[in-house]
Amino acid sequence: MTEQPSRPTFGLDEFGLDDRMRLFGYVTAENRFAYRWLLRAFESARSSYHIMLHTADVAAMLGVLHEANPDCPDPAELELPRLLDALVEWGVLDRGQDGTRASTLAEYRNRHSVYQFTEAGYRAHRAVEAVLTATMDDSTLSRLVFADLLADLAALAAANEAGDAEEVYRKLNRLDRALADIAERAARFYHMLGDLSRTNDVRPEAFLAHKDALLAHLRDFHDELQRYTPRLRAAVHEVEATGLHRLIEAAAEADERLFHTPVQRLEDWRRRWQGLRSWLAPPGAEEVSEADRLADATVAAIGDVLALLRRVTEARRGGVSRESQLRHLAAWFTRVPSQDAADALFDAVFGLGAPRHVAVTHADPETIPTRLSWWDAPAVELSRTLVAAGREPGQGRGRPARIDRGDDRRHRLRADQLARERRLADAAAVLAEAELDEHRLDAEQTAVLLRLLDLALAARVGAARAVPLAAAAHGVRLTLTPTPGRFTTVRTAAGQLHLDGYALSVAAASHTAVHRRELVAV
């Protein structure tokens, strides 16, 4: 068996598996709350650039925390040296000696210890704090990061073209951290939605109070993701056009990780760029990017939230939830006096009684040979009324009632429908002849435009992104021409309508005159 070449180790690499597990010993110790507040005191001092603390300094920081937080124990009631030594034993803290505090030889011989976090201990403390302080507020999707990604990709392309290695390293490192943050936030958010839909202890009032904010958050994130996905894909291609090999070499050259060889740094940055590319612009035309998968997951999450809303609404409509109903039913079954009463309750609840037996003669029995078995003989058709009620169709109900056709109402509805179609046709004719950049659409013209847009955008599913979309109705034809980086603006009676990435044109279906709304720069 050949030995694996040893890698250079530093910091956390020196800790074995057992040592790392011992870092969390204070979490389950008897005085775990005191240990937790002690480490919070060290973290508070570290945030103020005080790294090494004497026992008196630790007591002073605990006193400050005790005044601000009633849950914090009083340092006067704690045996600080014993607690600090236990944390040193677990590897969370590091202990050193400070002889400058001694004023006499006797004091010097006594222990004057100072304590500070070990690197592994600080990470363990932060991991425990992250778990204990995790809230629903952390599970959010960041929609504002897409604009930063687009700006960083543009700056990365300019830096790579100019040969600025340090700027390439900074921008590429920032892009890597931003994508990691997006993926982590999305994972936490969708896991939170899954827990919300699976839990049996959902409070309907809390969910109904926040459902609008939750749906608006999902909708805004999906809109921003759909808006920036083609731009980010184009920005990735522009970066690679400046020289991908030079980009990787520049990032590896400016990387300051001392304990990585140049080859390792090159491979690491090449791997990071491949991950970034798979997120925004996969190389294959048929490959689905992680951004597209994230958009699909967002749409699925919206459906899950609506399904949960429907279940909560139906439970509130009945006065009690399904869980409460099943619990009461189980209690009834446990309190029945006999087996017969349990069977009767079962039949009343689930409606499973004895099967209904019916006998029907075949219409022409002579056509069926008597030597055929039941398995091979053709089946006899039974009416649903006979099986469900035990009677032939039409029996026991007398003459059928007279059908009320409602001719007056039908004529009135038909007249209203024709009048509406005429109004829409007139509005479509005006829409085809008007200059959209100068004309303000009324309610009928806006309805025609929205109906045409709905038909045109529905054809986008499965079609190529660069193919124009068209739809025709009410004697006019609408065409949407893909124009990346720009958007179309139409003024309506209800406000302004913006179409991102498309040029809009409306023309009469019988001739070729086209009236185009010019694009406005973003």
Coordinates of C-alpha atoms in Angstrom, one line a residue:
M1 CA 0.0 0.0 0.0
T2 CA 1.6 3.3 -1.1
E3 CA 1.5 6.3 1.2
Q4 CA -0.4 9.4 0.0
P5 CA 1.8 12.5 -0.3
S6 CA 1.3 14.8 2.7
R7 CA -0.3 18.1 2.1
P8 CA 0.9 21.2 3.9
T9 CA -1.2 21.7 7.0
F10 CA -1.9 24.8 9.0
G11 CA -4.5 26.0 11.5
L12 CA -7.6 23.7 11.4
D13 CA -5.8 21.0 9.4
E14 CA -3.9 20.1 12.6
F15 CA -7.0 19.2 14.4
G16 CA -8.1 15.5 14.2
L17 CA -11.6 14.3 14.1
D18 CA -11.8 13.6 17.8
D19 CA -10.4 17.1 18.6
R20 CA -13.0 18.7 16.4
M21 CA -15.8 16.8 18.1
R22 CA -14.5 17.8 21.6
L23 CA -14.9 21.4 20.6
F24 CA -18.7 21.0 21.1
G25 CA -18.3 19.5 24.6
Y26 CA -19.6 22.6 26.3
V27 CA -22.9 22.4 24.5
T28 CA -24.0 19.4 26.5
A29 CA -22.1 20.1 29.7
E30 CA -23.8 20.7 33.0
N31 CA -23.1 24.5 33.0
R32 CA -23.8 24.9 29.2
F33 CA -25.6 28.2 29.7
A34 CA -22.6 29.6 31.6
Y35 CA -20.2 28.4 29.0
R36 CA -22.2 29.9 26.3
W37 CA -22.3 33.3 27.9
L38 CA -18.6 33.1 28.6
L39 CA -17.9 32.6 25.0
R40 CA -20.2 35.5 24.1
A41 CA -18.1 37.6 26.4
F42 CA -15.0 36.6 24.5
E43 CA -16.8 37.3 21.2
S44 CA -17.9 40.8 22.4
A45 CA -14.4 41.6 23.4
R46 CA -13.1 40.4 20.0
S47 CA -15.4 42.7 18.2
S48 CA -13.8 45.5 20.1
Y49 CA -10.3 44.3 19.1
H50 CA -9.5 42.9 22.6
I51 CA -8.2 39.4 21.8
M52 CA -6.6 38.2 25.0
L53 CA -8.5 38.5 28.3
H54 CA -7.6 38.0 31.9
T55 CA -10.0 36.5 34.3
A56 CA -10.9 40.0 35.6
D57 CA -11.5 41.1 32.1
V58 CA -13.8 38.2 31.5
A59 CA -15.7 39.0 34.7
A60 CA -16.0 42.7 33.6
M61 CA -17.4 41.7 30.1
L62 CA -19.9 39.3 31.7
G63 CA -21.0 42.1 34.0
V64 CA -21.8 44.3 31.0
L65 CA -23.7 41.5 29.4
H66 CA -25.6 40.7 32.6
E67 CA -26.8 44.3 32.9
A68 CA -28.1 44.2 29.3
N69 CA -29.5 40.7 29.3
P70 CA -31.3 39.2 32.3
D71 CA -30.6 35.7 31.1
C72 CA -26.8 36.2 31.5
P73 CA -25.6 34.8 34.8
D74 CA -24.0 37.1 37.4
P75 CA -20.2 36.7 37.2
A76 CA -20.0 36.9 41.0
E77 CA -21.9 33.6 41.2
L78 CA -19.6 31.7 38.8
E79 CA -16.3 30.0 39.3
L80 CA -14.6 31.6 36.3
P81 CA -11.2 29.9 36.6
R82 CA -12.8 26.4 36.6
L83 CA -15.0 27.2 33.7
L84 CA -12.2 28.8 31.7
D85 CA -10.0 25.8 32.3
A86 CA -12.7 23.4 31.1
L87 CA -13.0 25.4 27.9
V88 CA -9.2 25.2 27.5
E89 CA -9.4 21.4 28.0
W90 CA -12.0 21.2 25.2
G91 CA -9.8 23.2 22.9
V92 CA -12.2 26.2 22.5
L93 CA -9.9 28.6 24.3
D94 CA -6.2 29.0 24.4
R95 CA -4.4 29.9 27.6
G96 CA -1.2 31.9 28.0
Q97 CA 0.8 33.5 30.8
D98 CA 1.1 37.3 31.4
G99 CA 3.9 38.0 33.8
T100 CA 3.6 41.8 33.4
R101 CA 0.7 41.8 35.9
A102 CA 2.8 40.6 38.8
S103 CA 4.2 43.3 41.1
T104 CA 6.0 41.0 43.5
L105 CA 7.8 37.6 43.2
A106 CA 5.0 35.8 45.0
E107 CA 2.4 37.2 42.5
Y108 CA 4.7 36.1 39.7
R109 CA 4.8 32.6 41.0
N110 CA 1.0 32.5 41.0
R111 CA -0.7 31.9 37.7
H112 CA -1.6 35.0 35.8
S113 CA -3.4 33.4 32.8
V114 CA -4.8 35.2 29.8
Y115 CA -7.3 33.5 27.5
Q116 CA -8.3 33.8 23.9
F117 CA -10.2 31.9 21.2
T118 CA -8.6 29.2 19.3
E119 CA -9.4 29.4 15.6
A120 CA -11.3 26.1 15.7
G121 CA -13.0 27.1 19.0
Y122 CA -14.2 30.4 17.4
R123 CA -15.6 28.6 14.5
A124 CA -17.4 26.1 16.7
H125 CA -18.8 28.9 18.8
R126 CA -20.1 30.7 15.7
A127 CA -21.6 27.5 14.4
V128 CA -23.5 26.9 17.7
E129 CA -24.7 30.5 17.8
A130 CA -25.8 30.3 14.2
V131 CA -28.0 27.3 15.0
L132 CA -29.4 28.8 18.3
T133 CA -30.2 32.2 16.8
A134 CA -31.6 31.0 13.4
T135 CA -34.9 32.6 12.6
M136 CA -37.4 32.7 9.7
D137 CA -35.9 36.2 8.8
D138 CA -32.8 34.4 7.6
S139 CA -34.7 32.4 5.1
T140 CA -35.2 35.0 2.4
L141 CA -34.4 35.2 -1.3
S142 CA -32.1 38.1 -2.3
R143 CA -33.4 39.7 -5.5
L144 CA -31.2 42.7 -5.3
V145 CA -28.0 40.7 -5.9
F146 CA -28.7 40.2 -9.6
A147 CA -27.8 43.8 -10.5
D148 CA -24.6 43.5 -8.5
L149 CA -23.8 40.3 -10.4
L150 CA -24.3 42.0 -13.7
A151 CA -22.1 45.0 -12.7
D152 CA -19.3 42.7 -11.4
L153 CA -19.3 40.7 -14.6
A154 CA -19.0 43.9 -16.7
A155 CA -16.1 45.1 -14.4
L156 CA -14.5 41.6 -14.6
A157 CA -14.5 41.7 -18.4
A158 CA -12.9 45.2 -18.4
A159 CA -10.3 44.2 -15.8
N160 CA -9.3 41.1 -17.7
E161 CA -9.1 43.0 -21.0
A162 CA -6.9 45.6 -19.3
G163 CA -4.7 42.9 -17.7
D164 CA -5.4 44.1 -14.1
A165 CA -4.8 40.8 -12.2
E166 CA -5.7 42.2 -8.7
E167 CA -9.1 43.6 -10.0
V168 CA -9.8 40.3 -11.7
Y169 CA -9.2 38.4 -8.4
R170 CA -11.4 40.8 -6.4
K171 CA -14.3 40.7 -8.9
L172 CA -14.1 36.9 -9.4
N173 CA -13.9 36.3 -5.7
R174 CA -16.9 38.6 -5.1
L175 CA -18.9 36.8 -7.8
D176 CA -18.1 33.4 -6.2
R177 CA -19.2 34.6 -2.8
A178 CA -22.4 36.2 -4.2
L179 CA -23.5 33.0 -6.0
A180 CA -22.7 30.9 -2.9
D181 CA -24.9 33.3 -0.9
I182 CA -27.7 33.0 -3.5
A183 CA -27.6 29.2 -3.4
E184 CA -27.5 29.1 0.4
R185 CA -30.4 31.5 0.8
A186 CA -32.5 29.6 -1.7
A187 CA -31.8 26.3 0.0
R188 CA -32.8 27.7 3.4
F189 CA -35.9 29.4 1.9
Y190 CA -37.3 26.4 0.1
H191 CA -36.5 24.1 3.0
M192 CA -38.5 26.5 5.2
L193 CA -41.4 26.3 2.8
G194 CA -41.2 22.5 2.9
D195 CA -41.2 22.4 6.7
L196 CA -44.2 24.9 6.6
S197 CA -46.2 22.6 4.4
R198 CA -45.3 19.3 6.1
T199 CA -45.7 20.4 9.7
N200 CA -48.8 19.4 11.7
D201 CA -48.5 22.3 14.1
V202 CA -49.1 25.2 11.6
R203 CA -50.9 28.2 13.1
P204 CA -53.5 29.3 10.6
E205 CA -53.6 32.8 11.9
A206 CA -49.8 33.3 11.5
F207 CA -49.8 31.8 8.0
L208 CA -52.7 33.8 6.8
A209 CA -51.2 37.0 8.2
H210 CA -48.0 36.5 6.2
K211 CA -49.2 34.8 3.1
D212 CA -49.5 38.0 1.0
A213 CA -45.9 39.0 1.9
L214 CA -44.7 35.5 1.2
L215 CA -46.3 35.3 -2.3
A216 CA -45.2 38.9 -3.1
H217 CA -41.6 37.9 -2.1
L218 CA -41.7 34.9 -4.4
R219 CA -43.2 36.8 -7.3
D220 CA -40.7 39.7 -7.1
F221 CA -37.8 37.3 -6.9
H222 CA -39.1 35.3 -9.9
D223 CA -39.6 38.5 -11.9
E224 CA -36.1 39.8 -11.2
L225 CA -34.6 36.4 -12.0
Q226 CA -36.4 36.2 -15.3
R227 CA -35.4 39.8 -16.1
Y228 CA -31.7 39.4 -15.4
T229 CA -31.1 35.8 -16.6
P230 CA -30.5 36.6 -20.3
R231 CA -28.4 39.6 -19.4
L232 CA -26.2 37.6 -17.0
R233 CA -25.8 34.9 -19.7
A234 CA -24.6 37.5 -22.2
A235 CA -22.3 39.0 -19.7
V236 CA -20.6 35.6 -19.0
H237 CA -20.0 35.2 -22.8
E238 CA -18.5 38.7 -22.9
V239 CA -16.1 37.8 -20.1
E240 CA -15.0 34.6 -21.8
A241 CA -14.5 36.6 -25.0
T242 CA -11.7 38.6 -23.3
G243 CA -9.7 35.4 -22.7
L244 CA -10.7 32.7 -20.2
H245 CA -7.2 31.3 -19.8
R246 CA -5.8 34.7 -19.0
L247 CA -8.6 35.3 -16.5
I248 CA -7.9 32.1 -14.6
E249 CA -4.1 32.8 -14.5
A250 CA -4.7 36.4 -13.3
A251 CA -6.9 35.2 -10.5
A252 CA -4.5 32.5 -9.4
E253 CA -1.5 34.9 -9.6
A254 CA -3.2 37.4 -7.3
D255 CA -4.5 34.7 -4.9
E256 CA -2.7 35.1 -1.5
R257 CA -3.3 31.6 -0.1
L258 CA 0.2 30.7 1.0
F259 CA -0.3 27.0 1.6
H260 CA -1.6 26.3 -1.9
T261 CA 0.7 25.5 -4.8
P262 CA 0.3 27.5 -8.1
V263 CA -1.2 24.4 -9.7
Q264 CA -3.8 24.0 -6.9
R265 CA -4.7 27.7 -7.2
L266 CA -5.2 27.4 -11.0
E267 CA -7.4 24.3 -10.6
D268 CA -9.4 25.9 -7.8
W269 CA -10.2 29.1 -9.8
R270 CA -10.9 27.0 -12.9
R271 CA -13.4 25.0 -10.9
R272 CA -15.0 28.2 -9.5
W273 CA -15.5 29.6 -13.0
Q274 CA -17.0 26.4 -14.2
G275 CA -19.5 26.5 -11.3
L276 CA -20.3 30.2 -12.1
R277 CA -20.8 29.3 -15.7
S278 CA -23.1 26.4 -14.9
W279 CA -25.2 28.7 -12.8
L280 CA -25.6 31.5 -15.4
A281 CA -24.6 30.2 -18.9
P282 CA -24.1 26.4 -19.3
P283 CA -22.0 25.5 -22.4
G284 CA -24.6 23.2 -24.0
A285 CA -27.5 24.6 -25.8
E286 CA -29.9 22.0 -24.3
E287 CA -28.4 22.2 -20.8
V288 CA -30.5 23.9 -18.1
S289 CA -28.7 26.5 -16.0
E290 CA -29.0 26.6 -12.2
A291 CA -30.7 30.0 -12.6
D292 CA -33.4 28.3 -14.7
R293 CA -33.8 25.5 -12.1
L294 CA -34.1 28.2 -9.4
A295 CA -36.8 29.9 -11.4
D296 CA -38.7 26.5 -11.8
A297 CA -38.3 25.9 -8.0
T298 CA -39.7 29.4 -7.3
V299 CA -42.8 28.7 -9.5
A300 CA -43.2 25.3 -7.7
A301 CA -42.9 27.1 -4.4
I302 CA -45.7 29.5 -5.3
G303 CA -47.9 26.5 -6.1
D304 CA -47.1 24.9 -2.8
V305 CA -47.9 28.0 -0.9
L306 CA -51.3 28.3 -2.7
A307 CA -52.0 24.7 -1.9
L308 CA -51.2 25.2 1.7
L309 CA -53.4 28.3 1.7
R310 CA -56.2 26.2 0.3
R311 CA -55.8 23.6 3.0
V312 CA -55.8 26.1 5.8
T313 CA -58.8 27.9 4.3
E314 CA -60.8 24.7 4.0
A315 CA -59.9 23.7 7.6
R316 CA -61.0 27.1 8.9
R317 CA -64.2 27.0 6.9
G318 CA -65.2 23.7 8.7
G319 CA -64.5 25.2 12.1
V320 CA -61.9 22.6 13.0
S321 CA -58.8 21.2 11.2
R322 CA -58.5 17.8 9.7
E323 CA -56.0 16.9 12.5
S324 CA -58.6 17.8 15.2
Q325 CA -61.3 15.8 13.4
L326 CA -59.1 12.7 13.3
R327 CA -58.1 13.0 16.9
H328 CA -61.7 13.2 18.0
L329 CA -62.6 10.2 15.8
A330 CA -59.8 8.2 17.4
A331 CA -61.1 9.2 20.8
W332 CA -64.6 7.9 19.9
F333 CA -63.2 4.6 18.8
T334 CA -61.3 4.1 22.1
R335 CA -64.5 4.9 24.1
V336 CA -66.9 2.6 22.3
P337 CA -68.3 -0.1 24.7
S338 CA -68.3 -3.1 22.3
Q339 CA -67.0 -4.4 19.0
D340 CA -70.5 -4.1 17.5
A341 CA -70.6 -0.4 18.4
A342 CA -67.1 0.1 16.9
D343 CA -68.3 -1.6 13.6
A344 CA -71.3 0.6 13.5
L345 CA -69.2 3.7 14.1
F346 CA -66.9 2.6 11.3
D347 CA -69.7 2.1 8.9
A348 CA -71.2 5.5 9.8
V349 CA -67.9 7.4 9.3
F350 CA -66.4 5.7 6.3
G351 CA -69.7 4.6 4.6
L352 CA -68.3 1.1 3.8
G353 CA -71.3 -1.3 4.0
A354 CA -72.2 -4.6 2.5
P355 CA -71.9 -4.9 -1.3
R356 CA -75.1 -4.5 -3.3
H357 CA -76.1 -7.6 -5.3
V358 CA -78.0 -7.1 -8.6
A359 CA -79.1 -9.6 -11.2
V360 CA -79.6 -8.6 -14.8
T361 CA -80.4 -10.8 -17.8
H362 CA -78.3 -10.5 -20.9
A363 CA -80.3 -8.9 -23.8
D364 CA -79.6 -11.9 -26.1
P365 CA -78.6 -14.9 -24.0
E366 CA -78.8 -17.3 -27.0
T367 CA -75.6 -15.7 -28.5
I368 CA -73.5 -16.8 -25.5
P369 CA -72.5 -20.5 -25.6
T370 CA -73.4 -22.4 -22.4
R371 CA -70.0 -24.1 -22.3
L372 CA -68.2 -20.8 -21.7
S373 CA -67.1 -20.1 -18.1
W374 CA -67.9 -16.9 -16.2
W375 CA -64.4 -15.7 -16.8
D376 CA -64.7 -16.0 -20.6
A377 CA -68.3 -14.9 -21.1
P378 CA -68.9 -11.3 -22.1
A379 CA -69.9 -9.0 -19.2
V380 CA -73.4 -7.5 -18.8
E381 CA -73.6 -3.7 -18.8
L382 CA -75.2 -2.3 -15.6
S383 CA -76.6 1.2 -15.2
R384 CA -75.2 3.4 -12.5
T385 CA -78.6 4.0 -11.0
L386 CA -79.1 0.3 -10.5
V387 CA -75.8 -0.2 -8.8
A388 CA -76.0 2.9 -6.6
A389 CA -79.8 2.9 -5.7
G390 CA -80.9 -0.7 -6.5
R391 CA -83.5 0.4 -9.0
E392 CA -83.8 0.6 -12.8
P393 CA -83.4 4.0 -14.4
G394 CA -86.7 5.9 -14.5
Q395 CA -88.4 3.8 -11.8
G396 CA -90.0 5.3 -8.7
R397 CA -89.8 9.0 -9.8
G398 CA -92.8 9.3 -12.0
R399 CA -92.7 11.6 -15.0
P400 CA -89.6 13.8 -15.5
A401 CA -90.0 17.4 -14.7
R402 CA -90.4 20.0 -17.4
I403 CA -87.0 21.6 -18.4
D404 CA -86.8 25.3 -17.9
R405 CA -84.7 26.4 -20.9
G406 CA -84.6 30.1 -19.9
D407 CA -84.7 31.4 -23.5
D408 CA -85.0 35.0 -22.4
R409 CA -81.9 34.9 -20.3
R410 CA -79.9 33.1 -23.0
H411 CA -80.9 35.7 -25.6
R412 CA -80.0 38.5 -23.3
L413 CA -76.6 36.9 -22.5
R414 CA -75.9 36.3 -26.2
A415 CA -76.8 39.9 -27.0
D416 CA -74.4 41.1 -24.3
Q417 CA -71.7 38.9 -25.6
L418 CA -72.1 40.1 -29.2
A419 CA -72.1 43.8 -28.0
R420 CA -68.8 43.2 -26.1
E421 CA -67.2 41.5 -29.1
R422 CA -68.2 44.5 -31.3
R423 CA -66.7 46.9 -28.8
L424 CA -63.5 44.9 -28.7
A425 CA -63.4 44.8 -32.5
D426 CA -63.8 48.6 -32.7
A427 CA -61.1 49.0 -30.1
A428 CA -58.8 46.7 -32.0
A429 CA -59.3 48.7 -35.2
V430 CA -58.4 51.9 -33.4
L431 CA -55.4 50.2 -31.8
A432 CA -54.1 49.1 -35.2
E433 CA -54.4 52.6 -36.7
A434 CA -53.0 54.6 -33.7
E435 CA -49.5 55.6 -33.0
L436 CA -48.8 53.8 -29.8
D437 CA -46.0 56.1 -28.7
E438 CA -48.4 59.0 -28.7
H439 CA -51.8 57.3 -28.0
R440 CA -53.1 56.6 -24.6
L441 CA -55.2 53.4 -24.6
D442 CA -58.6 53.3 -23.0
A443 CA -60.1 50.4 -21.1
E444 CA -61.3 48.5 -24.2
Q445 CA -58.1 49.0 -26.1
T446 CA -56.1 47.9 -23.1
A447 CA -58.2 44.7 -22.8
V448 CA -57.5 43.9 -26.5
L449 CA -53.8 44.5 -26.1
L450 CA -53.6 42.3 -22.9
R451 CA -55.5 39.5 -24.6
L452 CA -53.1 39.6 -27.6
L453 CA -50.1 39.6 -25.3
D454 CA -51.5 36.7 -23.4
L455 CA -51.8 34.6 -26.6
A456 CA -48.4 35.7 -27.9
L457 CA -46.5 35.0 -24.6
A458 CA -48.3 31.6 -24.2
A459 CA -46.5 30.5 -27.4
R460 CA -43.2 31.2 -25.8
V461 CA -43.1 27.9 -24.0
G462 CA -40.9 25.5 -25.9
A463 CA -39.9 28.1 -28.5
A464 CA -36.4 29.6 -29.0
R465 CA -35.7 32.8 -27.2
A466 CA -34.7 34.7 -30.4
V467 CA -37.9 33.8 -32.4
P468 CA -40.5 36.6 -32.8
L469 CA -43.9 35.9 -31.1
A470 CA -47.2 36.7 -32.8
A471 CA -50.9 36.5 -32.1
A472 CA -54.1 37.6 -33.9
A473 CA -57.6 38.4 -32.7
H474 CA -60.4 40.8 -33.4
G475 CA -59.0 41.5 -36.9
V476 CA -55.5 42.7 -35.8
R477 CA -52.2 41.0 -35.5
L478 CA -49.6 41.6 -32.7
T479 CA -45.9 40.9 -33.1
L480 CA -43.3 40.7 -30.3
T481 CA -39.7 40.9 -31.6
P482 CA -37.0 39.9 -29.1
T483 CA -34.7 42.9 -28.4
P484 CA -32.4 42.2 -25.4
G485 CA -31.4 45.0 -23.2
R486 CA -34.4 47.3 -24.0
F487 CA -38.0 47.5 -23.0
T488 CA -41.2 48.7 -24.5
T489 CA -43.5 51.2 -22.8
V490 CA -47.3 51.6 -23.6
R491 CA -49.5 54.2 -21.8
T492 CA -52.9 52.9 -20.7
A493 CA -55.8 54.2 -18.7
A494 CA -54.6 52.1 -15.7
G495 CA -51.0 53.1 -15.9
Q496 CA -47.9 52.3 -17.9
L497 CA -47.2 48.8 -19.3
H498 CA -43.6 47.7 -19.7
L499 CA -42.3 44.8 -21.8
D500 CA -38.7 43.9 -21.0
G501 CA -36.7 42.6 -24.0
Y502 CA -39.3 42.9 -26.7
A503 CA -40.4 45.4 -29.4
L504 CA -44.2 45.6 -29.8
S505 CA -46.0 46.1 -33.1
V506 CA -49.7 46.0 -33.9
A507 CA -51.2 45.9 -37.4
A508 CA -54.5 45.1 -39.1
A509 CA -54.6 41.5 -40.2
S510 CA -55.9 42.4 -43.7
H511 CA -53.0 44.7 -44.8
T512 CA -49.2 45.1 -44.1
A513 CA -49.2 48.5 -42.4
V514 CA -47.3 48.2 -39.1
H515 CA -47.3 50.7 -36.3
R516 CA -44.3 50.2 -34.0
R517 CA -43.7 51.5 -30.5
E518 CA -40.0 52.5 -30.4
L519 CA -37.8 51.0 -27.7
V520 CA -36.8 53.1 -24.7
A521 CA -33.3 52.5 -23.2
V522 CA -33.2 51.0 -19.7

